[in-house]
Amino acid sequence: MTLPAIDTRVTRLLGIRYPIVQGGLARVAYADLAAAVSNAGGLGQISTAGLGGTEALRDQIRRCRALTDKPFAVNFPIGRQDIWPGLEAALEEGVRIIALTAGNPAPYIKRCLEVGAKTLVLTAGPELARKAEAAGADMVATVGYEGGGHIGRSDETTMVMVPRTVAAVKIPVLASGGIATGAGLLAALALGAEGVEIGTRFVAAAEAQAHPAYKQALATALPTDTMVIKRSLGMPGRVLNSPYAQRILAAEAAGAPKEEIVAMIAGAANARGTDEGDFEGGYVWAGQSVGLIDGVESAGAIITRMVAEAAAGVARLRASFG
């Protein structure tokens, strides 16, 4: 079956067939997943979080290029480490789509503009989207309360945040948070977004570098099996409910010192969950879209099904509207 392309400003800017962008996914999204998403018509991203330095990034970029001739991005979380060496390496390697999350993206956007690289900035709502636009970002993704990983402080849902963000900026907006199906893609487009950024669903992809226990947990969880931690630090994030995550939440509720909470959420604890499937000694990110995941599939199958579902939804709506 040949599925129709979906034409939006996002697909035109990025040179892709479908406006489906795979999230940055720390410790999970490397060359194999990024290439599989891009080969299927979306935009894959290589995560730099937990990758292990500039040379490792160069290796991943070269591997991805060997696996696909389609566009892909490199994702940089601002603030965790100095991203300048990695950014320069990515640009030297010819990557021309850069995604930026957290922190102030302005200086990095300026550098990307100098070499003609497109920039995507992950935001949480209209105010941050306006700042990204003013700094020169080509597009923003806005993540609602349902999303996995770091979310905004307002508890604003995707359904409300997306149209407010679309109204606030002139650049294209990607919807993120709670989206894992073609119905979600279609809903995002109806809200005014010009594409979607999807995280949790792609963790449960065959090509994702996540422990099988992590993937299986996503495939069997309900939305109520997720929880928000790190509110006491002013940087809330949604994780899969687990014994370790419960201990973090209990420490926060008890008013534990900031230093104690920071130690509990360190990258090593996330690595134990993501890489080893250890939920007693570590935690993993997950959004409420776990309730829409029914198994582990290839990235290509995920995208094909989403587009087919969206196309079927369009046909159904046409019939409803006569």
Coordinates of C-alpha atoms in Angstrom, one line a residue:
M1 CA 0.0 0.0 0.0
T2 CA 1.4 3.4 -1.0
L3 CA 0.6 6.0 1.6
P4 CA 0.1 9.6 0.7
A5 CA 2.8 12.1 1.7
I6 CA 1.7 14.8 4.3
D7 CA 2.7 18.3 3.2
T8 CA 3.3 20.9 5.9
R9 CA 5.9 23.5 6.4
V10 CA 7.7 21.1 8.7
T11 CA 8.1 18.4 5.9
R12 CA 9.3 21.1 3.5
L13 CA 11.8 22.6 5.9
L14 CA 13.2 19.2 6.9
G15 CA 13.0 17.5 3.5
I16 CA 10.9 14.6 4.9
R17 CA 7.8 12.7 3.7
Y18 CA 5.8 12.7 7.0
P19 CA 5.8 15.3 9.7
I20 CA 6.8 12.8 12.4
V21 CA 9.9 13.6 14.4
Q22 CA 11.5 11.1 16.8
G23 CA 12.3 12.7 20.1
G24 CA 15.8 13.1 21.5
L25 CA 15.5 10.1 23.9
A26 CA 18.6 10.2 26.1
R27 CA 20.6 6.9 26.1
V28 CA 18.1 5.4 23.7
A29 CA 18.2 7.2 20.3
Y30 CA 21.4 6.5 18.4
A31 CA 22.2 5.9 14.8
D32 CA 20.1 2.7 14.3
L33 CA 16.9 4.2 15.5
A34 CA 17.5 7.6 13.9
A35 CA 18.2 6.0 10.5
A36 CA 15.2 3.7 10.7
V37 CA 12.9 6.6 11.4
S38 CA 14.3 8.7 8.6
N39 CA 14.2 5.8 6.2
A40 CA 10.5 5.4 7.0
G41 CA 9.8 9.0 6.0
G42 CA 10.1 10.8 9.4
L43 CA 13.0 12.6 11.0
G44 CA 15.3 10.6 13.2
Q45 CA 17.5 12.1 15.9
I46 CA 20.8 11.1 17.4
S47 CA 20.8 11.9 21.1
T48 CA 24.0 13.3 22.6
A49 CA 22.9 12.7 26.2
G50 CA 24.9 9.9 27.7
L51 CA 26.7 9.3 24.4
G52 CA 30.2 9.8 25.8
G53 CA 32.0 12.6 23.9
T54 CA 32.7 14.1 20.6
E55 CA 34.3 11.2 18.9
A56 CA 31.5 8.9 19.9
L57 CA 29.1 11.4 18.3
R58 CA 31.1 11.5 15.1
D59 CA 30.9 7.7 15.0
Q60 CA 27.2 7.8 15.4
I61 CA 26.7 10.4 12.7
R62 CA 28.8 8.4 10.3
R63 CA 27.0 5.2 11.1
C64 CA 23.7 6.9 10.6
R65 CA 24.8 8.3 7.3
A66 CA 25.8 4.8 6.2
L67 CA 22.4 3.5 7.1
T68 CA 20.3 6.3 5.4
D69 CA 20.6 8.9 2.7
K70 CA 17.7 10.8 4.3
P71 CA 17.9 13.8 6.6
F72 CA 18.4 13.3 10.3
A73 CA 19.1 15.5 13.3
V74 CA 21.4 15.6 16.3
N75 CA 19.8 16.5 19.7
F76 CA 21.6 18.6 22.3
P77 CA 20.3 19.1 25.9
I78 CA 21.6 22.5 27.0
G79 CA 23.0 22.8 30.5
R80 CA 24.0 19.2 31.3
Q81 CA 27.4 19.7 29.8
D82 CA 29.2 22.1 27.4
I83 CA 27.5 21.3 24.1
W84 CA 29.8 23.5 21.9
P85 CA 32.3 20.8 21.0
G86 CA 29.6 18.4 20.0
L87 CA 27.7 21.0 18.1
E88 CA 30.8 22.0 16.1
A89 CA 31.5 18.3 15.5
A90 CA 28.0 17.7 14.2
L91 CA 28.2 20.8 11.9
E92 CA 31.7 19.7 10.6
E93 CA 30.2 16.3 9.8
G94 CA 27.6 17.9 7.7
V95 CA 24.5 17.6 9.9
R96 CA 22.1 20.4 9.0
I97 CA 19.3 19.8 11.4
I98 CA 20.0 20.6 15.1
A99 CA 17.5 20.1 18.0
L100 CA 18.0 22.0 21.2
T101 CA 16.3 21.3 24.5
A102 CA 16.4 23.1 27.9
G103 CA 18.5 26.2 28.6
N104 CA 19.0 29.2 26.4
P105 CA 19.2 28.2 22.8
A106 CA 20.1 31.6 21.4
P107 CA 23.9 31.3 21.0
Y108 CA 23.6 27.9 19.4
I109 CA 20.9 29.0 17.0
K110 CA 23.1 31.8 15.9
R111 CA 25.9 29.4 15.1
C112 CA 23.6 27.1 13.2
L113 CA 22.3 30.1 11.2
E114 CA 25.9 30.9 10.2
V115 CA 26.2 27.5 8.4
G116 CA 22.6 27.2 7.2
A117 CA 21.6 24.5 9.6
K118 CA 17.9 24.3 10.6
T119 CA 17.0 24.4 14.3
L120 CA 14.2 22.8 16.3
V121 CA 13.8 24.0 19.9
L122 CA 11.8 22.0 22.4
T123 CA 9.6 24.3 24.5
A124 CA 6.8 24.1 27.0
G125 CA 4.2 26.7 26.0
P126 CA 3.8 30.0 24.2
E127 CA 6.3 32.2 26.2
L128 CA 9.3 29.9 25.5
A129 CA 8.2 29.4 21.9
R130 CA 8.2 33.2 21.4
K131 CA 11.7 33.4 22.8
A132 CA 12.9 30.6 20.5
E133 CA 11.4 32.3 17.5
A134 CA 13.0 35.6 18.4
A135 CA 16.3 33.9 18.7
G136 CA 15.9 32.6 15.1
A137 CA 14.7 29.0 15.5
D138 CA 13.1 27.5 12.4
M139 CA 10.5 25.6 14.4
V140 CA 9.5 24.6 17.9
A141 CA 8.1 21.6 19.5
T142 CA 5.8 22.1 22.5
V143 CA 5.4 19.4 25.0
G144 CA 2.3 19.0 27.2
Y145 CA 1.7 17.5 30.6
E146 CA 1.1 14.0 29.2
G147 CA 4.7 13.8 27.8
G148 CA 7.5 11.6 29.1
G149 CA 10.7 13.1 30.3
H150 CA 10.9 16.8 31.2
I151 CA 7.7 18.7 30.9
G152 CA 6.6 22.2 31.7
R153 CA 5.8 23.5 35.1
S154 CA 2.2 24.5 34.3
D155 CA 0.6 21.1 34.1
E156 CA -0.9 22.3 30.8
T157 CA -2.1 19.5 28.5
T158 CA -1.1 19.1 24.9
M159 CA -4.7 19.7 23.8
V160 CA -4.5 23.2 25.3
M161 CA -0.9 24.1 24.9
V162 CA -0.6 23.4 21.2
P163 CA -3.2 25.8 19.9
R164 CA -2.0 28.5 22.3
T165 CA 1.6 28.1 21.0
V166 CA 0.5 28.0 17.4
A167 CA -1.3 31.3 18.0
A168 CA 1.8 32.8 19.6
V169 CA 4.4 32.3 16.9
K170 CA 4.7 32.4 13.1
I171 CA 7.1 29.5 12.8
P172 CA 5.9 25.9 12.5
V173 CA 4.9 24.1 15.7
L174 CA 5.3 20.4 16.5
A175 CA 3.0 18.9 19.0
S176 CA 4.5 16.6 21.6
G177 CA 3.1 14.7 24.7
G178 CA 0.6 11.8 24.6
I179 CA 0.9 11.1 20.9
A180 CA 1.6 7.6 19.7
T181 CA -1.0 6.9 17.0
G182 CA -2.4 8.2 13.7
A183 CA -5.3 9.7 15.6
G184 CA -2.9 11.7 17.7
L185 CA -1.1 12.9 14.6
L186 CA -4.4 13.9 13.0
A187 CA -5.5 15.6 16.2
A188 CA -2.2 17.6 16.3
L189 CA -2.7 18.8 12.8
A190 CA -6.3 19.8 13.6
L191 CA -5.0 21.8 16.5
G192 CA -2.8 23.8 14.2
A193 CA 0.5 22.0 14.6
E194 CA 2.4 21.1 11.5
G195 CA 3.8 17.9 12.8
V196 CA 4.5 15.8 15.9
E197 CA 7.5 14.9 18.0
I198 CA 7.2 11.5 19.5
G199 CA 9.3 10.0 22.3
T200 CA 7.8 7.2 24.3
R201 CA 6.4 5.2 21.3
F202 CA 9.9 5.2 19.7
V203 CA 11.5 3.9 22.9
A204 CA 9.4 0.7 22.3
A205 CA 10.9 0.4 18.8
A206 CA 13.0 -2.5 17.8
E207 CA 15.9 -0.3 16.9
A208 CA 15.9 1.7 20.1
Q209 CA 18.9 1.1 22.4
A210 CA 16.8 0.4 25.5
H211 CA 16.8 -2.7 27.6
P212 CA 14.1 -5.2 26.6
A213 CA 12.6 -5.0 30.1
Y214 CA 12.1 -1.2 29.6
K215 CA 10.4 -1.7 26.2
Q216 CA 8.2 -4.5 27.6
A217 CA 7.2 -2.3 30.5
L218 CA 6.1 0.4 28.1
A219 CA 4.0 -2.1 26.1
T220 CA 2.1 -3.3 29.2
A221 CA 1.7 -0.1 31.2
L222 CA -1.3 2.1 31.6
P223 CA -1.3 5.9 31.7
T224 CA -1.7 5.7 35.5
D225 CA 1.5 3.7 35.7
T226 CA 3.5 7.0 35.1
M227 CA 4.3 9.7 37.6
V228 CA 5.9 13.1 37.8
I229 CA 9.1 13.5 39.8
K230 CA 11.5 16.4 40.4
R231 CA 8.8 19.0 41.1
S232 CA 10.8 20.0 44.2
L233 CA 13.7 21.0 41.9
G234 CA 11.5 23.1 39.6
M235 CA 12.1 20.8 36.7
P236 CA 9.3 18.2 36.6
G237 CA 9.7 15.0 34.6
R238 CA 7.4 12.1 33.9
V239 CA 8.7 8.6 34.6
L240 CA 7.4 5.0 34.7
N241 CA 6.2 4.1 38.1
S242 CA 8.8 1.9 39.8
P243 CA 10.2 1.2 43.3
Y244 CA 13.1 3.6 42.7
A245 CA 10.8 6.3 41.3
Q246 CA 8.6 5.9 44.4
R247 CA 11.7 6.5 46.6
I248 CA 12.4 9.7 44.7
L249 CA 8.9 10.9 45.2
A250 CA 8.9 9.9 48.9
A251 CA 12.1 11.8 49.4
E252 CA 10.6 14.9 47.8
A253 CA 7.4 14.7 49.8
A254 CA 9.5 14.4 53.0
G255 CA 11.4 17.6 52.1
A256 CA 14.8 16.0 51.6
P257 CA 17.6 18.4 50.8
K258 CA 18.1 19.4 47.2
E259 CA 21.5 17.7 47.1
E260 CA 19.9 14.4 48.1
I261 CA 17.3 14.5 45.3
V262 CA 19.9 15.5 42.8
A263 CA 22.0 12.5 43.7
M264 CA 19.0 10.2 43.4
I265 CA 18.1 11.4 39.9
A266 CA 21.7 11.4 38.6
G267 CA 22.4 10.0 35.1
A268 CA 23.8 6.8 36.6
A269 CA 20.3 6.0 38.1
N270 CA 18.7 6.6 34.7
A271 CA 21.3 4.4 33.0
R272 CA 20.5 1.5 35.4
G273 CA 16.9 1.7 34.3
T274 CA 17.4 2.4 30.6
D275 CA 20.4 0.2 29.9
E276 CA 20.0 -2.6 32.5
G277 CA 16.2 -2.8 33.0
D278 CA 16.8 -2.3 36.7
F279 CA 13.7 -0.6 38.2
E280 CA 14.7 -1.3 41.8
G281 CA 17.9 0.7 41.4
G282 CA 17.0 3.1 38.6
Y283 CA 14.3 4.9 36.8
V284 CA 13.1 5.4 33.2
W285 CA 11.3 8.2 31.4
A286 CA 7.8 7.4 30.0
G287 CA 4.7 9.5 29.0
Q288 CA 1.1 8.7 29.3
S289 CA 1.0 7.4 25.7
V290 CA 2.1 4.1 27.2
G291 CA -1.6 3.4 27.3
L292 CA -1.6 3.4 23.5
I293 CA 1.4 1.1 23.0
D294 CA 0.6 -2.6 22.6
G295 CA 4.0 -4.1 21.6
V296 CA 7.5 -3.6 20.3
E297 CA 7.6 -2.9 16.6
S298 CA 10.2 -1.6 14.1
A299 CA 10.3 2.2 13.7
G300 CA 9.2 1.7 10.1
A301 CA 6.1 -0.2 11.2
I302 CA 5.2 2.4 13.8
I303 CA 5.4 5.2 11.2
T304 CA 3.5 3.3 8.5
R305 CA 0.7 2.4 10.9
M306 CA 0.5 6.0 12.1
V307 CA 0.2 7.5 8.7
A308 CA -2.4 4.8 7.6
E309 CA -4.5 5.6 10.7
A310 CA -4.3 9.3 10.1
A311 CA -5.4 8.8 6.4
A312 CA -8.3 6.6 7.6
G313 CA -9.2 9.3 10.0
V314 CA -9.3 12.0 7.3
A315 CA -11.6 9.8 5.2
R316 CA -13.9 9.2 8.2
L317 CA -14.0 13.0 8.9
R318 CA -14.8 13.8 5.3
A319 CA -17.7 11.4 5.5
S320 CA -18.9 13.0 8.7
F321 CA -18.8 16.5 7.2
G322 CA -20.5 15.4 4.1

